[in-house]
Amino acid sequence: MMPSSDYEKDKQDRALRMVKSAIDAWPAFNGVAYHIYAKGSYANNTNVRLDSDVDIAVQNRECLYYEYNGCEQPSSEGTPTYDGDWTPPLWRAEILAALDAKFPGEVSGSGVVAITIDEHDGTRPDIDVVPSFDYVRYDSSDQTRQHRGSKVFPKTGSPIVNYPQQQLDRGTAKNGRTNGRYKRFARALKSAENQLVADGTISDLPSYFMECLIWNVQDEILTGGSDLSAGFKSVLVWLWNGLKEENYVRTDWEEPNGLKYLFHPGAKWTPGDARELVLATWQYLDY
C-alpha cells in the first residue's frame, strides 16, 4: 500500500525537469505558449513502488479546442479562429524531435498516444510524454459554466479529453476526508492487480481504472473497519455489491474528475473487468 519511495520520487522529479529542459531548448518552440506538467498516478500520489512510470503532458496553449455539452452552441459569427501552424501531427513531430535531441537512442514515437523515453541507469524511470492541447467544455451557451482540460490526438482512433487538474483537486479533497484511505486503498488495489497480472490470473488493466473504482466508494466505507485490512475488505464488498449483476451496467459511477462517467462508450475497461479484478483480489488476499 506504500507510495513511491523517496529515491523513486527523486527520479520522477528529475524526469520532469529533463523533459522540460528538452522542450525549452528546442528552437521550434521559441516564443510558443505551452505548459509541461506531470499527470496520472505520479502527480496524484497513487502510484506504487516499482510501478512508477511518469506521465508528462506537453500541452500546446496556442490554440483552444472546445465543445458545448448539453446546451446550444451560440453562433460562431465573430468567434476568433486559430490560423497558426500547430496541427496535432506537427506538435507531436516537434516534441519527438526535441526529445530525440535530448535523449538520443532512448526515445520511441511508435506508441499510439505517448512518446516514450526508456529508463536510464536507474537514474530515471520510464517516461511517457503526451502531446496535448488546451481544451474547454462549455456546459452553458453563455460559457459561464465551463471546465478546462486537455485534448489528446492519438495517431489512430478518436481524440481523448482529460481533466487532470479536476482529478488532482477532487482526489486531494477525498483523501483528506477519508484520513488518507482513498489513496492508500487505490494503491492497494493497484498492487493487487500488478500481482494478479504477474501470476497470469487476470489481464493487465490501466492503472487509472483502479483509482476510478476506489473513487466511487463512499467515504464512510473507506473510513470504516477496525483496521486497514478490515477497511479494505469492506471496500471490496462494496464494489462487488455494485458490480455483481452481470446484466446491469453502473451508469452513475464517475471518474475522479467528476466530469466523465466511468463506464462511458469507448472506455478502455468494462464492468466485467471490474468484477474479475474485485473477485480475484478477494481470493488473492484470502478474505
Short mmCIF file of C-alpha atoms in Angstrom, two decimals:
data_model
loop_
_atom_site.label_atom_id
_atom_site.label_comp_id
_atom_site.label_asym_id
_atom_site.label_seq_id
_atom_site.Cartn_x
_atom_site.Cartn_y
_atom_site.Cartn_z
CA MET A 1 0.00 0.00 0.00
CA MET A 2 3.04 2.29 0.13
CA PRO A 3 3.62 5.10 -2.38
CA SER A 4 6.87 5.59 -4.24
CA SER A 5 10.00 5.65 -2.11
CA ASP A 6 11.94 8.90 -1.70
CA TYR A 7 14.54 7.54 -4.13
CA GLU A 8 11.90 6.83 -6.76
CA LYS A 9 10.30 10.24 -6.14
CA ASP A 10 13.66 11.90 -6.80
CA LYS A 11 13.94 10.01 -10.10
CA GLN A 12 10.44 11.09 -11.08
CA ASP A 13 11.14 14.74 -10.30
CA ARG A 14 14.35 14.54 -12.32
CA ALA A 15 12.42 13.09 -15.28
CA LEU A 16 10.06 16.07 -15.29
CA ARG A 17 12.94 18.54 -15.19
CA MET A 18 14.75 16.76 -18.04
CA VAL A 19 11.70 16.73 -20.30
CA LYS A 20 11.09 20.39 -19.59
CA SER A 21 14.69 21.25 -20.43
CA ALA A 22 14.41 19.34 -23.73
CA ILE A 23 11.26 21.20 -24.77
CA ASP A 24 12.54 24.58 -23.60
CA ALA A 25 15.75 24.16 -25.63
CA TRP A 26 14.10 23.17 -28.91
CA PRO A 27 14.20 26.05 -31.45
CA ALA A 28 10.77 25.29 -32.93
CA PHE A 29 9.21 26.16 -29.58
CA ASN A 30 10.78 29.59 -29.22
CA GLY A 31 8.01 32.05 -28.40
CA VAL A 32 5.37 29.30 -28.28
CA ALA A 33 2.98 29.14 -25.33
CA TYR A 34 2.94 25.68 -23.74
CA HIS A 35 2.55 24.03 -20.35
CA ILE A 36 4.51 21.00 -19.12
CA TYR A 37 3.21 19.08 -16.13
CA ALA A 38 3.10 15.65 -14.54
CA LYS A 39 -0.21 13.84 -14.67
CA GLY A 40 -1.62 10.46 -13.76
CA SER A 41 -0.73 8.38 -10.72
CA TYR A 42 2.61 10.12 -10.14
CA ALA A 43 1.04 13.55 -9.85
CA ASN A 44 -1.85 12.20 -7.79
CA ASN A 45 0.33 10.16 -5.43
CA THR A 46 -1.48 6.92 -6.21
CA ASN A 47 1.45 5.17 -7.83
CA VAL A 48 3.05 2.16 -6.16
CA ARG A 49 6.63 1.15 -5.67
CA LEU A 50 8.32 -0.47 -8.66
CA ASP A 51 5.39 0.71 -10.80
CA SER A 52 6.29 4.38 -11.03
CA ASP A 53 6.39 5.39 -14.68
CA VAL A 54 5.98 9.14 -15.10
CA ASP A 55 3.30 10.59 -17.37
CA ILE A 56 4.18 14.09 -18.55
CA ALA A 57 1.92 16.27 -20.70
CA VAL A 58 3.36 18.84 -23.09
CA GLN A 59 0.30 20.99 -23.71
CA ASN A 60 0.02 23.50 -26.55
CA ARG A 61 -1.65 26.73 -25.43
CA GLU A 62 -1.54 28.48 -28.79
CA CYS A 63 -4.94 27.18 -29.85
CA LEU A 64 -8.02 26.09 -27.95
CA TYR A 65 -10.27 23.13 -28.71
CA TYR A 66 -13.76 23.39 -27.26
CA GLU A 67 -17.15 21.67 -27.19
CA TYR A 68 -20.63 22.53 -25.94
CA ASN A 69 -22.08 19.85 -23.70
CA GLY A 70 -25.84 19.51 -23.31
CA CYS A 71 -26.53 23.06 -24.45
CA GLU A 72 -26.93 25.01 -27.65
CA GLN A 73 -23.78 26.34 -29.24
CA PRO A 74 -24.02 30.07 -29.93
CA SER A 75 -23.43 31.45 -33.39
CA SER A 76 -19.81 31.22 -34.43
CA GLU A 77 -20.01 34.59 -36.14
CA GLY A 78 -17.33 36.83 -34.73
CA THR A 79 -15.63 33.99 -32.86
CA PRO A 80 -11.85 34.11 -33.38
CA THR A 81 -10.38 31.07 -35.08
CA TYR A 82 -6.88 29.69 -34.90
CA ASP A 83 -4.88 30.13 -38.10
CA GLY A 84 -1.43 29.11 -36.84
CA ASP A 85 0.74 26.18 -37.83
CA TRP A 86 0.25 23.88 -34.86
CA THR A 87 -1.71 20.87 -36.04
CA PRO A 88 -1.71 17.75 -33.83
CA PRO A 89 0.69 15.85 -36.16
CA LEU A 90 3.16 18.76 -36.24
CA TRP A 91 3.01 19.28 -32.47
CA ARG A 92 3.76 15.61 -31.91
CA ALA A 93 6.55 15.58 -34.50
CA GLU A 94 8.37 18.55 -32.96
CA ILE A 95 8.06 17.12 -29.44
CA LEU A 96 9.51 13.85 -30.71
CA ALA A 97 12.39 15.71 -32.37
CA ALA A 98 13.09 17.71 -29.20
CA LEU A 99 13.20 14.56 -27.08
CA ASP A 100 15.38 12.74 -29.62
CA ALA A 101 17.89 15.56 -29.39
CA LYS A 102 17.95 15.37 -25.58
CA PHE A 103 17.79 11.57 -25.21
CA PRO A 104 19.44 10.12 -28.36
CA GLY A 105 18.65 6.46 -28.93
CA GLU A 106 16.28 6.29 -25.96
CA VAL A 107 13.07 7.71 -27.45
CA SER A 108 10.29 5.89 -29.30
CA GLY A 109 7.45 7.53 -31.16
CA SER A 110 5.81 4.23 -32.09
CA GLY A 111 3.09 4.49 -29.45
CA VAL A 112 -0.40 5.49 -30.45
CA VAL A 113 -0.75 8.10 -27.69
CA ALA A 114 2.51 8.71 -25.83
CA ILE A 115 6.12 9.22 -26.85
CA THR A 116 8.20 7.00 -24.58
CA ILE A 117 11.64 7.57 -23.08
CA ASP A 118 13.38 4.50 -21.70
CA GLU A 119 14.57 4.20 -18.12
CA HIS A 120 18.26 5.06 -17.87
CA ASP A 121 20.85 3.54 -15.50
CA GLY A 122 18.48 3.65 -12.55
CA THR A 123 18.58 7.45 -12.53
CA ARG A 124 15.15 7.99 -14.03
CA PRO A 125 12.05 5.83 -14.59
CA ASP A 126 10.35 5.17 -17.91
CA ILE A 127 8.66 8.34 -19.12
CA ASP A 128 5.50 8.69 -21.22
CA VAL A 129 5.29 12.12 -22.84
CA VAL A 130 1.79 13.00 -24.06
CA PRO A 131 1.40 15.76 -26.68
CA SER A 132 -1.81 17.63 -25.93
CA PHE A 133 -3.74 20.87 -26.49
CA ASP A 134 -5.79 23.23 -24.35
CA TYR A 135 -9.44 22.20 -24.18
CA VAL A 136 -12.59 23.59 -22.61
CA ARG A 137 -16.04 22.05 -22.21
CA TYR A 138 -18.86 24.54 -22.01
CA ASP A 139 -21.93 23.40 -20.07
CA SER A 140 -23.90 26.57 -20.82
CA SER A 141 -24.39 28.54 -24.00
CA ASP A 142 -23.15 31.74 -22.37
CA GLN A 143 -19.92 29.94 -21.34
CA THR A 144 -20.38 30.76 -17.65
CA ARG A 145 -20.23 27.05 -16.82
CA GLN A 146 -17.02 25.66 -18.20
CA HIS A 147 -14.40 23.03 -17.41
CA ARG A 148 -10.84 23.31 -18.66
CA GLY A 149 -8.78 20.27 -19.51
CA SER A 150 -6.61 18.82 -22.23
CA LYS A 151 -7.28 17.19 -25.58
CA VAL A 152 -5.02 14.45 -26.92
CA PHE A 153 -4.96 13.31 -30.53
CA PRO A 154 -3.75 9.70 -30.85
CA LYS A 155 -2.14 8.66 -34.12
CA THR A 156 -5.18 6.46 -34.68
CA GLY A 157 -8.62 6.50 -33.14
CA SER A 158 -10.69 9.23 -31.55
CA PRO A 159 -9.34 12.19 -29.56
CA ILE A 160 -9.13 11.82 -25.79
CA VAL A 161 -10.26 14.50 -23.34
CA ASN A 162 -8.69 14.59 -19.87
CA TYR A 163 -9.26 16.80 -16.83
CA PRO A 164 -6.03 16.41 -14.82
CA GLN A 165 -6.49 19.43 -12.53
CA GLN A 166 -10.00 18.39 -11.51
CA GLN A 167 -8.73 14.87 -10.83
CA LEU A 168 -5.96 16.24 -8.65
CA ASP A 169 -8.19 18.65 -6.71
CA ARG A 170 -11.04 16.22 -6.08
CA GLY A 171 -8.69 13.37 -5.21
CA THR A 172 -6.86 15.53 -2.68
CA ALA A 173 -10.15 16.54 -1.09
CA LYS A 174 -11.44 12.95 -0.87
CA ASN A 175 -8.14 11.77 0.57
CA GLY A 176 -8.41 14.42 3.27
CA ARG A 177 -12.00 13.46 4.10
CA THR A 178 -11.02 9.78 4.46
CA ASN A 179 -7.85 10.31 6.52
CA GLY A 180 -5.64 9.20 3.66
CA ARG A 181 -7.50 5.97 2.97
CA TYR A 182 -8.67 6.91 -0.53
CA LYS A 183 -5.17 6.96 -1.99
CA ARG A 184 -3.93 4.20 0.30
CA PHE A 185 -6.65 1.82 -0.90
CA ALA A 186 -6.17 2.89 -4.53
CA ARG A 187 -2.52 1.87 -4.20
CA ALA A 188 -3.56 -1.37 -2.50
CA LEU A 189 -5.84 -2.31 -5.40
CA LYS A 190 -3.13 -1.39 -7.91
CA SER A 191 -0.61 -3.54 -6.05
CA ALA A 192 -3.02 -6.47 -6.07
CA GLU A 193 -3.67 -6.00 -9.79
CA ASN A 194 0.08 -5.99 -10.50
CA GLN A 195 0.49 -9.29 -8.71
CA LEU A 196 -2.56 -10.87 -10.33
CA VAL A 197 -1.28 -9.89 -13.77
CA ALA A 198 2.19 -11.23 -12.96
CA ASP A 199 0.60 -14.53 -11.87
CA GLY A 200 -1.42 -14.74 -15.09
CA THR A 201 -4.72 -14.60 -13.18
CA ILE A 202 -6.13 -11.55 -14.99
CA SER A 203 -5.20 -9.39 -17.96
CA ASP A 204 -3.42 -6.08 -17.48
CA LEU A 205 -5.67 -3.09 -16.76
CA PRO A 206 -4.90 0.64 -16.91
CA SER A 207 -3.62 1.90 -13.57
CA TYR A 208 -6.15 4.73 -13.64
CA PHE A 209 -9.01 2.22 -13.62
CA MET A 210 -8.19 1.06 -10.09
CA GLU A 211 -8.13 4.64 -8.90
CA CYS A 212 -11.54 5.19 -10.52
CA LEU A 213 -13.05 2.20 -8.74
CA ILE A 214 -11.88 3.33 -5.32
CA TRP A 215 -13.03 6.87 -6.08
CA ASN A 216 -16.64 5.67 -6.28
CA VAL A 217 -16.57 4.01 -2.86
CA GLN A 218 -18.46 6.10 -0.32
CA ASP A 219 -16.34 7.96 2.21
CA GLU A 220 -17.94 6.20 5.16
CA ILE A 221 -17.00 2.82 3.70
CA LEU A 222 -13.40 3.92 3.12
CA THR A 223 -13.09 5.09 6.73
CA GLY A 224 -14.83 2.04 8.22
CA GLY A 225 -13.32 -1.12 9.66
CA SER A 226 -11.30 -1.67 12.80
CA ASP A 227 -8.01 -1.56 10.86
CA LEU A 228 -6.74 -1.13 7.31
CA SER A 229 -7.22 -4.79 6.42
CA ALA A 230 -10.82 -4.77 7.60
CA GLY A 231 -11.37 -1.46 5.85
CA PHE A 232 -10.06 -2.74 2.52
CA LYS A 233 -12.20 -5.85 2.88
CA SER A 234 -15.27 -3.63 3.28
CA VAL A 235 -14.23 -1.70 0.17
CA LEU A 236 -14.10 -4.90 -1.90
CA VAL A 237 -17.51 -5.96 -0.58
CA TRP A 238 -18.99 -2.57 -1.51
CA LEU A 239 -17.51 -2.75 -5.00
CA TRP A 240 -18.70 -6.31 -5.53
CA ASN A 241 -22.25 -5.46 -4.45
CA GLY A 242 -22.28 -2.67 -7.02
CA LEU A 243 -20.88 -4.82 -9.81
CA LYS A 244 -22.10 -8.39 -9.28
CA GLU A 245 -25.17 -8.16 -11.52
CA GLU A 246 -23.69 -9.04 -14.92
CA ASN A 247 -26.60 -7.62 -16.89
CA TYR A 248 -26.57 -4.30 -15.04
CA VAL A 249 -24.09 -1.59 -16.01
CA ARG A 250 -23.38 1.12 -13.46
CA THR A 251 -24.35 4.39 -15.12
CA ASP A 252 -23.83 6.55 -12.02
CA TRP A 253 -20.16 5.84 -11.26
CA GLU A 254 -17.76 8.59 -12.26
CA GLU A 255 -14.09 9.12 -12.93
CA PRO A 256 -12.31 11.10 -10.19
CA ASN A 257 -12.50 14.27 -12.27
CA GLY A 258 -16.29 14.25 -11.81
CA LEU A 259 -16.84 15.12 -15.47
CA LYS A 260 -16.87 11.70 -17.16
CA TYR A 261 -18.78 8.55 -16.32
CA LEU A 262 -16.61 5.54 -15.57
CA PHE A 263 -18.25 3.12 -18.00
CA HIS A 264 -18.72 5.54 -20.87
CA PRO A 265 -18.71 4.44 -24.52
CA GLY A 266 -15.16 4.00 -25.70
CA ALA A 267 -13.73 3.34 -22.22
CA LYS A 268 -10.69 1.08 -22.02
CA TRP A 269 -12.42 -1.12 -19.45
CA THR A 270 -15.76 -2.83 -18.84
CA PRO A 271 -17.88 -3.78 -15.82
CA GLY A 272 -16.71 -7.34 -16.45
CA ASP A 273 -13.10 -6.24 -15.97
CA ALA A 274 -14.06 -4.67 -12.65
CA ARG A 275 -15.91 -7.77 -11.44
CA GLU A 276 -12.98 -10.00 -12.36
CA LEU A 277 -10.50 -7.72 -10.61
CA VAL A 278 -12.51 -7.41 -7.39
CA LEU A 279 -13.17 -11.16 -7.16
CA ALA A 280 -9.56 -12.09 -7.94
CA THR A 281 -8.29 -9.58 -5.35
CA TRP A 282 -10.62 -11.03 -2.72
CA GLN A 283 -9.36 -14.54 -3.44
CA TYR A 284 -5.71 -13.44 -3.60
CA LEU A 285 -5.96 -11.81 -0.15
CA ASP A 286 -7.74 -14.93 1.18
CA TYR A 287 -10.60 -12.95 2.71
#
